[in-house]
Tab-separated table of C-alpha atoms and ligand atoms in Angstrom:
chain	number	residue	atom	x	y	z
H	815	MET	CA	-8.380	-15.722	-3.019
H	816	ARG	CA	-11.629	-14.626	-4.592
H	817	TRP	CA	-12.542	-12.783	-1.413
H	818	ASN	CA	-9.155	-11.085	-1.371
H	819	ARG	CA	-9.662	-9.861	-4.894
H	820	PHE	CA	-13.069	-8.490	-4.037
H	821	TRP	CA	-11.573	-6.714	-1.050
H	822	ILE	CA	-8.823	-5.215	-3.164
H	823	LEU	CA	-11.270	-4.071	-5.837
H	824	GLY	CA	-13.677	-2.585	-3.322
H	825	LEU	CA	-11.082	-0.591	-1.464
H	826	GLY	CA	-9.348	0.447	-4.643
H	827	THR	CA	-12.620	1.827	-5.880
H	828	LEU	CA	-13.251	3.597	-2.599
H	829	PHE	CA	-9.873	5.289	-2.775
H	830	THR	CA	-10.339	6.256	-6.413
H	831	CYS	CA	-13.853	7.512	-5.785
H	832	THR	CA	-12.961	9.696	-2.859
H	833	PHE	CA	-9.974	10.978	-4.770
H	834	PHE	CA	-12.070	11.722	-7.837
H	835	ILE	CA	-14.766	13.573	-5.958
H	836	GLN	CA	-12.255	15.534	-3.989
H	837	ALA	CA	-10.258	16.523	-7.055
H	838	LYS	CA	-13.342	17.478	-9.007
H	839	ASN	CA	-15.294	19.420	-6.462
H	840	ASN	CA	-12.858	21.060	-4.218
H	841	PRO	CA	-11.812	24.602	-4.986
H	842	VAL	CA	-10.133	25.205	-1.632
H	843	THR	CA	-6.473	26.047	-1.857
H	844	ARG	CA	-4.077	26.638	0.980
H	845	LYS	CA	-0.441	26.363	1.876
H	846	GLN	CA	0.776	22.979	0.720
H	847	ASP	CA	1.311	20.179	3.195
H	848	LYS	CA	3.791	17.692	1.811
H	849	PRO	CA	2.263	14.275	2.363
H	850	ILE	CA	5.581	12.465	1.868
H	851	ARG	CA	8.674	13.860	3.511
H	852	THR	CA	10.481	10.634	4.386
H	853	ILE	CA	10.731	7.421	2.357
H	854	ILE	CA	12.228	4.261	3.827
H	855	ILE	CA	13.968	1.931	1.361
H	856	ASP	CA	14.522	-1.580	2.601
H	857	ALA	CA	16.966	-3.812	0.701
H	858	GLY	CA	15.720	-7.312	1.543
H	859	HIS	CA	17.986	-9.764	3.427
H	860	GLY	CA	21.737	-9.091	3.854
H	861	GLY	CA	24.799	-10.370	5.735
H	862	GLU	CA	24.335	-13.938	6.926
H	863	ASP	CA	20.907	-14.071	5.253
H	864	PRO	CA	21.466	-14.333	1.473
H	865	GLY	CA	17.768	-14.719	0.621
H	866	ALA	CA	16.971	-16.658	-2.545
H	867	LYS	CA	19.849	-18.093	-4.561
H	868	GLY	CA	20.314	-18.040	-8.318
H	869	SER	CA	22.902	-20.052	-10.202
H	870	TYR	CA	25.625	-17.466	-9.561
H	871	SER	CA	24.101	-14.645	-7.506
H	872	THR	CA	22.041	-14.094	-4.383
H	873	GLU	CA	18.958	-12.054	-3.640
H	874	LYS	CA	20.721	-9.889	-1.039
H	875	GLN	CA	23.185	-8.588	-3.676
H	876	VAL	CA	20.473	-7.655	-6.167
H	877	THR	CA	18.176	-6.005	-3.611
H	878	LEU	CA	21.013	-3.857	-2.266
H	879	GLU	CA	22.046	-2.680	-5.749
H	880	VAL	CA	18.476	-1.756	-6.729
H	881	ALA	CA	17.773	-0.123	-3.334
H	882	LEU	CA	20.873	2.083	-3.656
H	883	LYS	CA	20.003	3.015	-7.245
H	884	LEU	CA	16.412	3.839	-6.269
H	885	GLY	CA	17.623	5.956	-3.355
H	886	LYS	CA	20.007	7.864	-5.626
H	887	ILE	CA	17.238	8.663	-8.134
H	888	LEU	CA	14.943	9.808	-5.318
H	889	GLU	CA	17.648	12.000	-3.777
H	890	GLU	CA	18.408	13.614	-7.134
H	891	ASN	CA	14.822	14.159	-8.237
H	892	MET	CA	12.997	14.760	-4.957
H	893	PRO	CA	15.385	16.921	-2.935
H	894	ASP	CA	12.593	17.766	-0.478
H	895	VAL	CA	12.237	14.087	0.462
H	896	LYS	CA	14.502	12.453	3.026
H	897	VAL	CA	15.587	8.955	1.971
H	898	VAL	CA	16.376	6.487	4.743
H	899	TYR	CA	17.927	3.079	4.021
H	900	THR	CA	17.503	0.086	6.324
H	901	ARG	CA	20.931	-0.981	5.059
H	902	LYS	CA	23.513	0.421	2.653
H	903	THR	CA	25.984	-2.435	2.975
H	904	ASP	CA	25.967	-6.229	3.128
H	905	ARG	CA	24.631	-6.317	6.672
H	906	PHE	CA	22.062	-8.487	8.416
H	907	ASP	CA	19.330	-6.941	10.517
H	908	ASP	CA	16.414	-8.568	12.208
H	909	PRO	CA	13.126	-7.500	10.558
H	910	ARG	CA	12.199	-5.959	13.924
H	911	LYS	CA	15.196	-3.638	13.615
H	912	LYS	CA	14.164	-2.705	10.072
H	913	ALA	CA	10.654	-1.810	11.205
H	914	GLN	CA	12.137	0.176	14.068
H	915	ILE	CA	14.357	2.148	11.679
H	916	ALA	CA	11.264	2.959	9.599
H	917	ASN	CA	9.153	3.975	12.593
H	918	ASP	CA	11.916	5.903	14.391
H	919	ASN	CA	12.523	7.934	11.247
H	920	LYS	CA	8.810	8.704	10.994
H	921	GLY	CA	8.630	7.358	7.456
H	922	GLU	CA	5.603	8.132	5.351
H	923	LEU	CA	6.280	5.316	2.924
H	924	PHE	CA	8.057	1.985	3.273
H	925	VAL	CA	9.329	0.186	0.163
H	926	SER	CA	10.859	-3.246	0.709
H	927	ILE	CA	12.789	-4.779	-2.193
H	928	HIS	CA	13.094	-8.530	-2.780
H	929	CYS	CA	13.573	-11.188	-5.482
H	930	ASN	CA	11.413	-14.219	-6.095
H	931	SER	CA	12.455	-17.820	-6.669
H	932	THR	CA	10.900	-21.196	-7.301
H	933	GLY	CA	12.210	-24.744	-7.025
H	934	LYS	CA	13.549	-26.593	-10.053
H	935	ILE	CA	11.185	-28.424	-12.367
H	936	ARG	CA	11.508	-32.251	-12.536
H	937	LYS	CA	11.107	-33.797	-15.970
H	938	VAL	CA	11.137	-37.466	-17.055
H	939	THR	CA	13.865	-37.959	-19.661
H	940	GLY	CA	13.625	-41.740	-20.087
H	941	TYR	CA	13.167	-45.058	-18.317
H	942	LYS	CA	15.490	-47.645	-16.894
H	943	THR	CA	14.818	-51.283	-16.091
H	944	VAL	CA	15.377	-52.277	-12.494
H	945	TYR	CA	15.386	-55.890	-11.253
H	946	HIS	CA	14.414	-57.110	-7.836
H	947	ARG	CA	13.804	-60.541	-6.330
H	948	LYS	CA	10.514	-61.923	-5.148
H	949	GLY	CA	11.257	-65.304	-3.590
H	950	LYS	CA	13.263	-67.171	-6.206
H	951	ARG	CA	11.974	-65.107	-9.056
H	952	LYS	CA	13.712	-62.093	-10.550
H	953	ILE	CA	11.237	-59.391	-11.513
H	954	ALA	CA	11.943	-56.518	-13.872
H	955	SER	CA	10.272	-53.113	-13.483
H	956	LYS	CA	10.521	-49.833	-15.340
H	957	GLN	CA	11.510	-46.738	-13.460
H	958	PRO	CA	11.625	-43.167	-14.766
H	959	ILE	CA	14.865	-41.223	-15.120
H	960	TYR	CA	14.521	-37.608	-13.961
H	961	ALA	CA	16.348	-34.449	-14.895
H	962	TYR	CA	15.994	-31.123	-13.085
H	963	TYR	CA	15.652	-27.826	-14.922
H	964	PRO	CA	15.378	-24.259	-13.680
H	965	SER	CA	11.774	-23.113	-13.446
H	966	ASN	CA	10.734	-20.692	-16.149
H	967	ALA	CA	8.544	-18.705	-13.733
H	968	LYS	CA	9.194	-15.025	-14.368
H	969	GLY	CA	7.860	-11.560	-13.736
H	970	THR	CA	7.255	-9.057	-10.972
H	971	GLU	CA	4.881	-8.949	-8.016
H	972	THR	CA	4.161	-6.230	-5.481
H	973	TYR	CA	2.687	-7.139	-2.125
H	974	ILE	CA	0.751	-5.384	0.569
H	975	TRP	CA	-0.087	-6.872	3.935
H	976	ALA	CA	-2.842	-9.459	4.149
H	977	THR	CA	-6.053	-8.331	5.774
H	978	SER	CA	-5.533	-11.026	8.410
H	979	LYS	CA	-2.639	-8.840	9.610
H	980	ASN	CA	-4.866	-5.799	10.071
H	981	ASN	CA	-4.709	-6.025	13.852
H	982	ALA	CA	-0.909	-6.064	13.766
H	983	LYS	CA	-0.892	-2.988	11.520
H	984	MET	CA	-3.236	-1.194	13.876
H	985	GLU	CA	-1.013	-2.041	16.845
H	986	SER	CA	1.953	-0.524	14.979
H	987	LEU	CA	-0.043	2.634	14.338
H	988	LYS	CA	-0.949	2.875	17.997
H	989	GLN	CA	2.631	2.321	19.160
H	990	ASN	CA	3.877	4.959	16.744
H	991	SER	CA	0.978	7.358	16.999
H	992	VAL	CA	3.324	10.308	17.292
H	993	ILE	CA	3.841	9.934	13.572
H	994	VAL	CA	0.267	10.694	12.720
H	995	LEU	CA	-1.037	12.804	15.560
H	996	ASP	CA	0.203	15.717	17.562
H	997	ALA	CA	1.713	13.905	20.525
H	998	ASN	CA	1.538	16.849	22.891
H	999	SER	CA	-2.087	17.721	22.538
H	1000	GLU	CA	-4.605	16.673	25.152
H	1001	GLU	CA	-6.752	15.262	22.363
H	1002	THR	CA	-3.982	12.915	21.295
H	1003	LYS	CA	-3.466	11.632	24.805
H	1004	GLN	CA	-7.149	10.846	24.989
H	1005	LEU	CA	-7.135	9.302	21.533
H	1006	MET	CA	-4.335	6.938	22.412
H	1007	ASP	CA	-6.151	5.646	25.460
H	1008	ASP	CA	-6.383	1.904	24.851
H	1009	THR	CA	-9.695	1.516	26.564
H	1010	ASP	CA	-11.401	4.237	24.561
H	1011	PRO	CA	-13.593	2.755	21.803
H	1012	GLU	CA	-13.026	5.913	19.770
H	1013	THR	CA	-9.321	5.122	19.629
H	1014	PHE	CA	-10.181	1.856	17.996
H	1015	ILE	CA	-12.472	3.468	15.441
H	1016	LEU	CA	-10.059	6.226	14.510
H	1017	LEU	CA	-7.037	3.942	14.224
H	1018	ASN	CA	-9.175	1.667	12.121
H	1019	THR	CA	-9.976	4.556	9.782
H	1020	LEU	CA	-6.302	5.446	9.533
H	1021	ARG	CA	-5.278	1.864	8.845
H	1022	ASN	CA	-7.865	1.624	6.068
H	1023	ALA	CA	-6.500	4.808	4.501
H	1024	TYR	CA	-2.972	3.335	4.588
H	1025	PHE	CA	-4.269	0.131	3.073
H	1026	ASP	CA	-5.798	2.082	0.173
H	1027	GLN	CA	-2.579	4.036	-0.324
H	1028	SER	CA	-0.399	0.910	-0.229
H	1029	LEU	CA	-2.696	-0.765	-2.712
H	1030	ARG	CA	-2.566	2.256	-5.005
H	1031	LEU	CA	1.237	2.377	-4.947
H	1032	SER	CA	1.539	-1.373	-5.555
H	1033	THR	CA	-0.706	-1.026	-8.609
H	1034	LEU	CA	1.349	1.907	-9.925
H	1035	ILE	CA	4.616	-0.030	-9.473
H	1036	GLU	CA	3.273	-3.006	-11.408
H	1037	ASP	CA	1.963	-0.614	-14.067
H	1038	GLU	CA	5.439	0.903	-14.514
H	1039	PHE	CA	6.996	-2.570	-14.789
H	1040	THR	CA	4.504	-3.442	-17.528
H	1041	ARG	CA	5.364	-0.250	-19.410
H	1042	VAL	CA	8.979	-1.380	-19.844
H	1043	GLY	CA	7.926	-4.844	-20.977
H	1044	ARG	CA	8.195	-6.836	-17.761
H	1045	ILE	CA	5.635	-9.522	-17.063
H	1046	SER	CA	3.514	-8.366	-14.151
H	1047	ARG	CA	2.067	-11.024	-11.878
H	1048	GLY	CA	0.081	-8.270	-10.221
H	1049	ALA	CA	-0.433	-6.427	-6.961
H	1050	ARG	CA	-1.220	-8.967	-4.287
H	1051	GLN	CA	-1.792	-9.638	-0.636
H	1052	ARG	CA	0.430	-12.109	1.148
H	1053	ASN	CA	0.537	-13.508	4.611
H	1054	GLU	CA	3.848	-15.320	4.762
H	1055	LYS	CA	7.261	-15.034	6.252
H	1056	GLY	CA	8.979	-11.892	5.054
H	1057	ILE	CA	5.778	-9.877	4.963
H	1058	TRP	CA	5.825	-9.253	8.707
H	1059	VAL	CA	7.627	-5.957	8.239
H	1060	LEU	CA	4.696	-4.603	6.203
H	1061	SER	CA	2.352	-4.793	9.159
H	1062	ALA	CA	5.024	-3.692	11.648
H	1063	THR	CA	5.609	-0.344	9.958
H	1064	ALA	CA	3.255	2.487	10.891
H	1065	MET	CA	2.923	3.853	7.369
H	1066	PRO	CA	1.792	2.793	3.889
H	1067	SER	CA	4.098	-0.067	2.926
H	1068	VAL	CA	4.740	-2.327	-0.061
H	1069	LEU	CA	7.064	-5.223	-0.849
H	1070	VAL	CA	8.356	-5.449	-4.419
H	1071	GLU	CA	9.508	-8.759	-5.909
H	1072	LEU	CA	11.776	-7.614	-8.749
H	1073	GLY	CA	11.802	-10.915	-10.632
H	1074	PHE	CA	12.771	-14.584	-10.354
H	1075	ILE	CA	16.425	-15.099	-9.545
H	1076	SER	CA	15.800	-18.830	-10.109
H	1077	ASN	CA	15.084	-18.161	-13.786
H	1078	PRO	CA	18.429	-17.927	-15.693
H	1079	GLU	CA	17.129	-15.252	-18.065
H	1080	GLU	CA	15.815	-13.102	-15.211
H	1081	GLU	CA	18.900	-13.723	-13.085
H	1082	ASP	CA	20.983	-12.124	-15.850
H	1083	TYR	CA	18.573	-9.186	-16.044
H	1084	LEU	CA	18.514	-8.725	-12.250
H	1085	ASN	CA	22.321	-8.696	-12.143
H	1086	SER	CA	22.848	-6.339	-15.085
H	1087	GLY	CA	23.496	-2.660	-14.440
H	1088	SER	CA	20.887	-1.675	-17.035
H	1089	GLY	CA	18.295	-4.065	-15.588
H	1090	GLN	CA	18.834	-2.755	-12.074
H	1091	GLN	CA	18.613	0.836	-13.305
H	1092	GLU	CA	15.383	0.072	-15.170
H	1093	LEU	CA	13.848	-1.546	-12.081
H	1094	ALA	CA	14.855	1.378	-9.865
H	1095	ASN	CA	13.448	3.827	-12.440
H	1096	CYS	CA	10.119	1.993	-12.539
H	1097	ILE	CA	9.744	2.107	-8.765
H	1098	TYR	CA	10.762	5.775	-8.742
H	1099	LYS	CA	8.195	6.697	-11.414
H	1100	ALA	CA	5.473	4.884	-9.483
H	1101	ILE	CA	6.421	6.712	-6.268
H	1102	LYS	CA	6.379	10.000	-8.191
H	1103	ARG	CA	2.886	9.335	-9.560
H	1104	TYR	CA	1.733	8.203	-6.122
H	1105	ARG	CA	3.105	11.326	-4.481
H	1106	GLU	CA	1.491	13.584	-7.078
H	1107	GLU	CA	-1.870	11.950	-6.440
H	1108	LEU	CA	-1.408	12.249	-2.707
H	1109	ASP	CA	-0.332	15.886	-3.092
H	1110	ARG	CA	-3.582	16.656	-4.841
H	1111	PHE	CA	-5.471	14.657	-2.269
H	1112	THR	CA	-3.874	16.638	0.531
H	1113	ASN	CA	-3.758	20.065	-0.999
H	1114	ASN	CA	-7.000	19.972	-2.939
H	1115	ARG	CA	-5.540	21.296	-6.139
H	1116	ASN	CA	-7.660	20.724	-9.210
H	1117	SER	CA	-6.025	22.649	-11.985
H	1118	SER	CA	-2.959	20.650	-12.950
H	1119	PRO	CA	-2.988	18.623	-16.173
H	1120	ALA	CA	-2.168	15.516	-14.146
H	1121	THR	CA	-5.407	15.922	-12.212
H	1122	THR	CA	-7.385	16.052	-15.417
H	1123	ARG	CA	-5.735	12.852	-16.583
H	1124	SER	CA	-6.527	11.188	-13.312
H	1125	ASN	CA	-10.133	12.326	-13.448
H	1126	SER	CA	-10.713	10.868	-16.869
H	1127	ARG	CA	-9.062	7.637	-15.770
H	1128	SER	CA	-11.343	7.472	-12.764
H	1129	ASN	CA	-14.593	8.206	-14.539
H	1130	ASN	CA	-15.740	4.616	-14.708
H	1131	ASN	CA	-15.118	4.050	-11.056
H	1132	ALA	CA	-16.674	7.329	-10.053
H	1133	ALA	CA	-19.838	6.394	-11.885
H	1134	MET	CA	-20.211	3.490	-9.482
H	1135	LEU	CA	-20.634	5.870	-6.577
H	1136	LYS	CA	-24.272	6.805	-6.710
H	1137	PRO	CA	-25.949	9.003	-4.164
H	1138	GLY	CA	-28.863	7.291	-2.486
H	1139	LYS	CA	-31.883	8.993	-0.980
H	1140	PRO	CA	-30.861	12.206	0.749
H	1141	ALA	CA	-30.675	11.847	4.493
H	1142	LYS	CA	-32.980	13.826	6.714
H	1143	ASN	CA	-31.672	17.228	7.730
H	1144	GLN	CA	-29.294	17.228	4.799
H	1145	PRO	CA	-28.518	20.792	3.763
H	1146	ASP	CA	-29.822	22.016	0.447
H	1147	PRO	CA	-27.196	22.273	-2.256
H	1148	GLY	CA	-25.804	25.751	-2.261
H	1149	ASP	CA	-22.776	27.799	-1.392
H	1150	GLY	CA	-20.314	26.784	1.278
H	1151	TYR	CA	-17.999	23.921	2.070
H	1152	CYS	CA	-18.293	20.704	4.020
H	1153	VAL	CA	-15.648	18.321	5.285
H	1154	GLN	CA	-16.243	14.774	4.135
H	1155	LEU	CA	-15.026	12.707	7.067
H	1156	MET	CA	-15.291	9.171	5.734
H	1157	ILE	CA	-17.271	6.600	3.802
H	1158	THR	CA	-17.972	3.449	5.774
H	1159	ASP	CA	-20.504	0.652	6.035
H	1160	LYS	CA	-20.918	1.522	9.715
H	1161	LEU	CA	-23.961	3.437	10.854
H	1162	TYR	CA	-23.386	6.272	13.322
H	1163	LYS	CA	-25.963	8.708	14.626
H	1164	PRO	CA	-25.082	12.396	14.226
H	1165	GLY	CA	-24.570	12.606	18.000
H	1166	ALA	CA	-22.299	9.519	18.134
H	1167	SER	CA	-19.264	9.821	20.381
H	1168	ILE	CA	-16.889	9.480	17.423
H	1169	PHE	CA	-18.066	12.939	16.298
H	1170	ARG	CA	-18.236	14.568	19.703
H	1171	LYS	CA	-15.142	16.728	19.186
H	1172	LEU	CA	-16.518	18.158	15.948
H	1173	PRO	CA	-18.827	21.081	16.714
H	1174	GLY	CA	-21.678	21.719	14.298
H	1175	ASP	CA	-23.788	19.482	12.103
H	1176	ILE	CA	-22.826	15.973	11.086
H	1177	ASN	CA	-24.802	14.691	8.135
H	1178	ARG	CA	-25.013	11.138	6.944
H	1179	GLN	CA	-25.672	10.441	3.301
H	1180	PRO	CA	-26.364	6.885	2.106
H	1181	VAL	CA	-24.338	5.926	-0.967
H	1182	VAL	CA	-24.119	2.729	-2.985
H	1183	MET	CA	-20.655	1.495	-3.783
H	1184	ASN	CA	-19.973	-1.794	-5.558
H	1185	LYS	CA	-23.625	-2.666	-4.933
H	1186	LYS	CA	-23.035	-2.258	-1.221
H	1187	LYS	CA	-24.821	0.248	0.974
H	1188	MET	CA	-22.365	2.637	2.580
H	1189	ASN	CA	-22.621	5.817	4.612
H	1190	LYS	CA	-20.917	9.079	3.796
H	1191	TYR	CA	-20.390	11.390	6.769
H	1192	MET	CA	-20.117	15.116	6.191
H	1193	TRP	CA	-19.233	17.708	8.777
H	1194	GLY	CA	-20.684	21.173	8.976
H	1195	ARG	CA	-21.104	23.938	6.536
H	1196	PHE	CA	-18.248	26.394	6.363
H	1197	LYS	CA	-18.627	29.742	4.663
H	1198	THR	CA	-15.018	30.459	3.736
H	1199	ASP	CA	-12.026	28.544	2.383
H	1200	GLN	CA	-10.137	29.374	5.526
H	1201	GLN	CA	-12.801	28.011	7.869
H	1202	ALA	CA	-13.059	24.846	5.801
H	1203	SER	CA	-9.278	24.374	5.779
H	1204	ASN	CA	-9.106	24.823	9.551
H	1205	ALA	CA	-11.910	22.318	9.993
H	1206	LEU	CA	-10.131	19.853	7.704
H	1207	ARG	CA	-6.952	20.133	9.751
H	1208	LYS	CA	-8.888	19.485	12.939
H	1209	ALA	CA	-10.687	16.473	11.451
H	1210	ARG	CA	-7.420	14.944	10.266
H	1211	LYS	CA	-5.778	15.622	13.602
H	1212	LEU	CA	-8.618	13.781	15.276
H	1213	GLY	CA	-7.878	10.755	13.127
H	1214	PHE	CA	-10.149	11.197	10.094
H	1215	LYS	CA	-7.093	10.855	7.872
H	1216	GLY	CA	-9.036	10.417	4.647
H	1217	ALA	CA	-11.044	13.622	5.223
H	1218	PHE	CA	-11.211	16.317	2.587
H	1219	VAL	CA	-13.112	19.502	1.795
H	1220	THR	CA	-15.901	19.498	-0.719
H	1221	ASN	CA	-18.776	21.709	-1.828
H	1222	CYS	CA	-21.953	21.284	0.183
U	2613	ZN	ZN1	13.269	-11.991	-0.054
């Protein structure tokens, strides 16, 4: 668990750092690419699978109500986003089918909605005397009397896939590569060659970017729940039944546990119209914040008030990213733009095959992040906004999904 937390913190910082630097330094503007055009909403369980049971309601009813309410808010407030539901009625689908719906629709975000539950708590309410025979003797013994009460566990949790499922996530990305790469280009065909080590590296980079994004959204969702007074049990990783769909979807994906249906107080809240609306609103607001951040990340805008807020929020994290000694052949600071390809602990030479489709200079810069030595890889020096934007598009197309333009 401790390791998981470290992992979450490290990657969260990486995402925030890259975002911060990009937002601060990058003056390049161009026609906006919308990073989220399709959102998949998955109401957990359904049909013959009721999910967890409360005293009078089932998980499948609550998840469907909240999923439909969330979809309605999204449709009304984000008309440019297509909302796809894995179910809109009380229907059962195999998780494989749900993942297929998400992948076939080329979703850019997968939000699965569930409710939590725990077993009842056993309490001793008294003792009774029980007699039994041992030979001719009658022996008395005390035995406890138990009563069972609903657990008072309460609150929300949002899950992302466990890192032990990373290989499964990568397989999903490979199977559905058309979502992220131009399927018709010769480059893509080469990239998707199983035996090519570059395929592995690039899919790995993409998966890490999706992990960061999923983690960010899960944190925002829990933050919104806290704002309306819910108890947040945090953003977590889980590797259990029901989480399979998170690694089977080729996109950033989260699973939201709305509350404990086994807790009478929360069961009432989960079944109330106002409670369901509040939950749907929280998830919507988190998606909105997430999309705004991603918009800035993609379109390199740095003038909106929201960006300024985000920068100030990220200052502490950004301070942790310290440049190390400049690498040899690093260009002097000056005019022009570079494309930052990635930050990784892996060491590649400038002529490494992973960079072979990027003409021009590749520079490595050592950086220290969370007390760990990392390598920042920068591509080229581009004189104009337009050249830098074209280079960025090429880098992303080649699989450097976290790439962005920055000043050299
Ligand atoms: Zn469930």
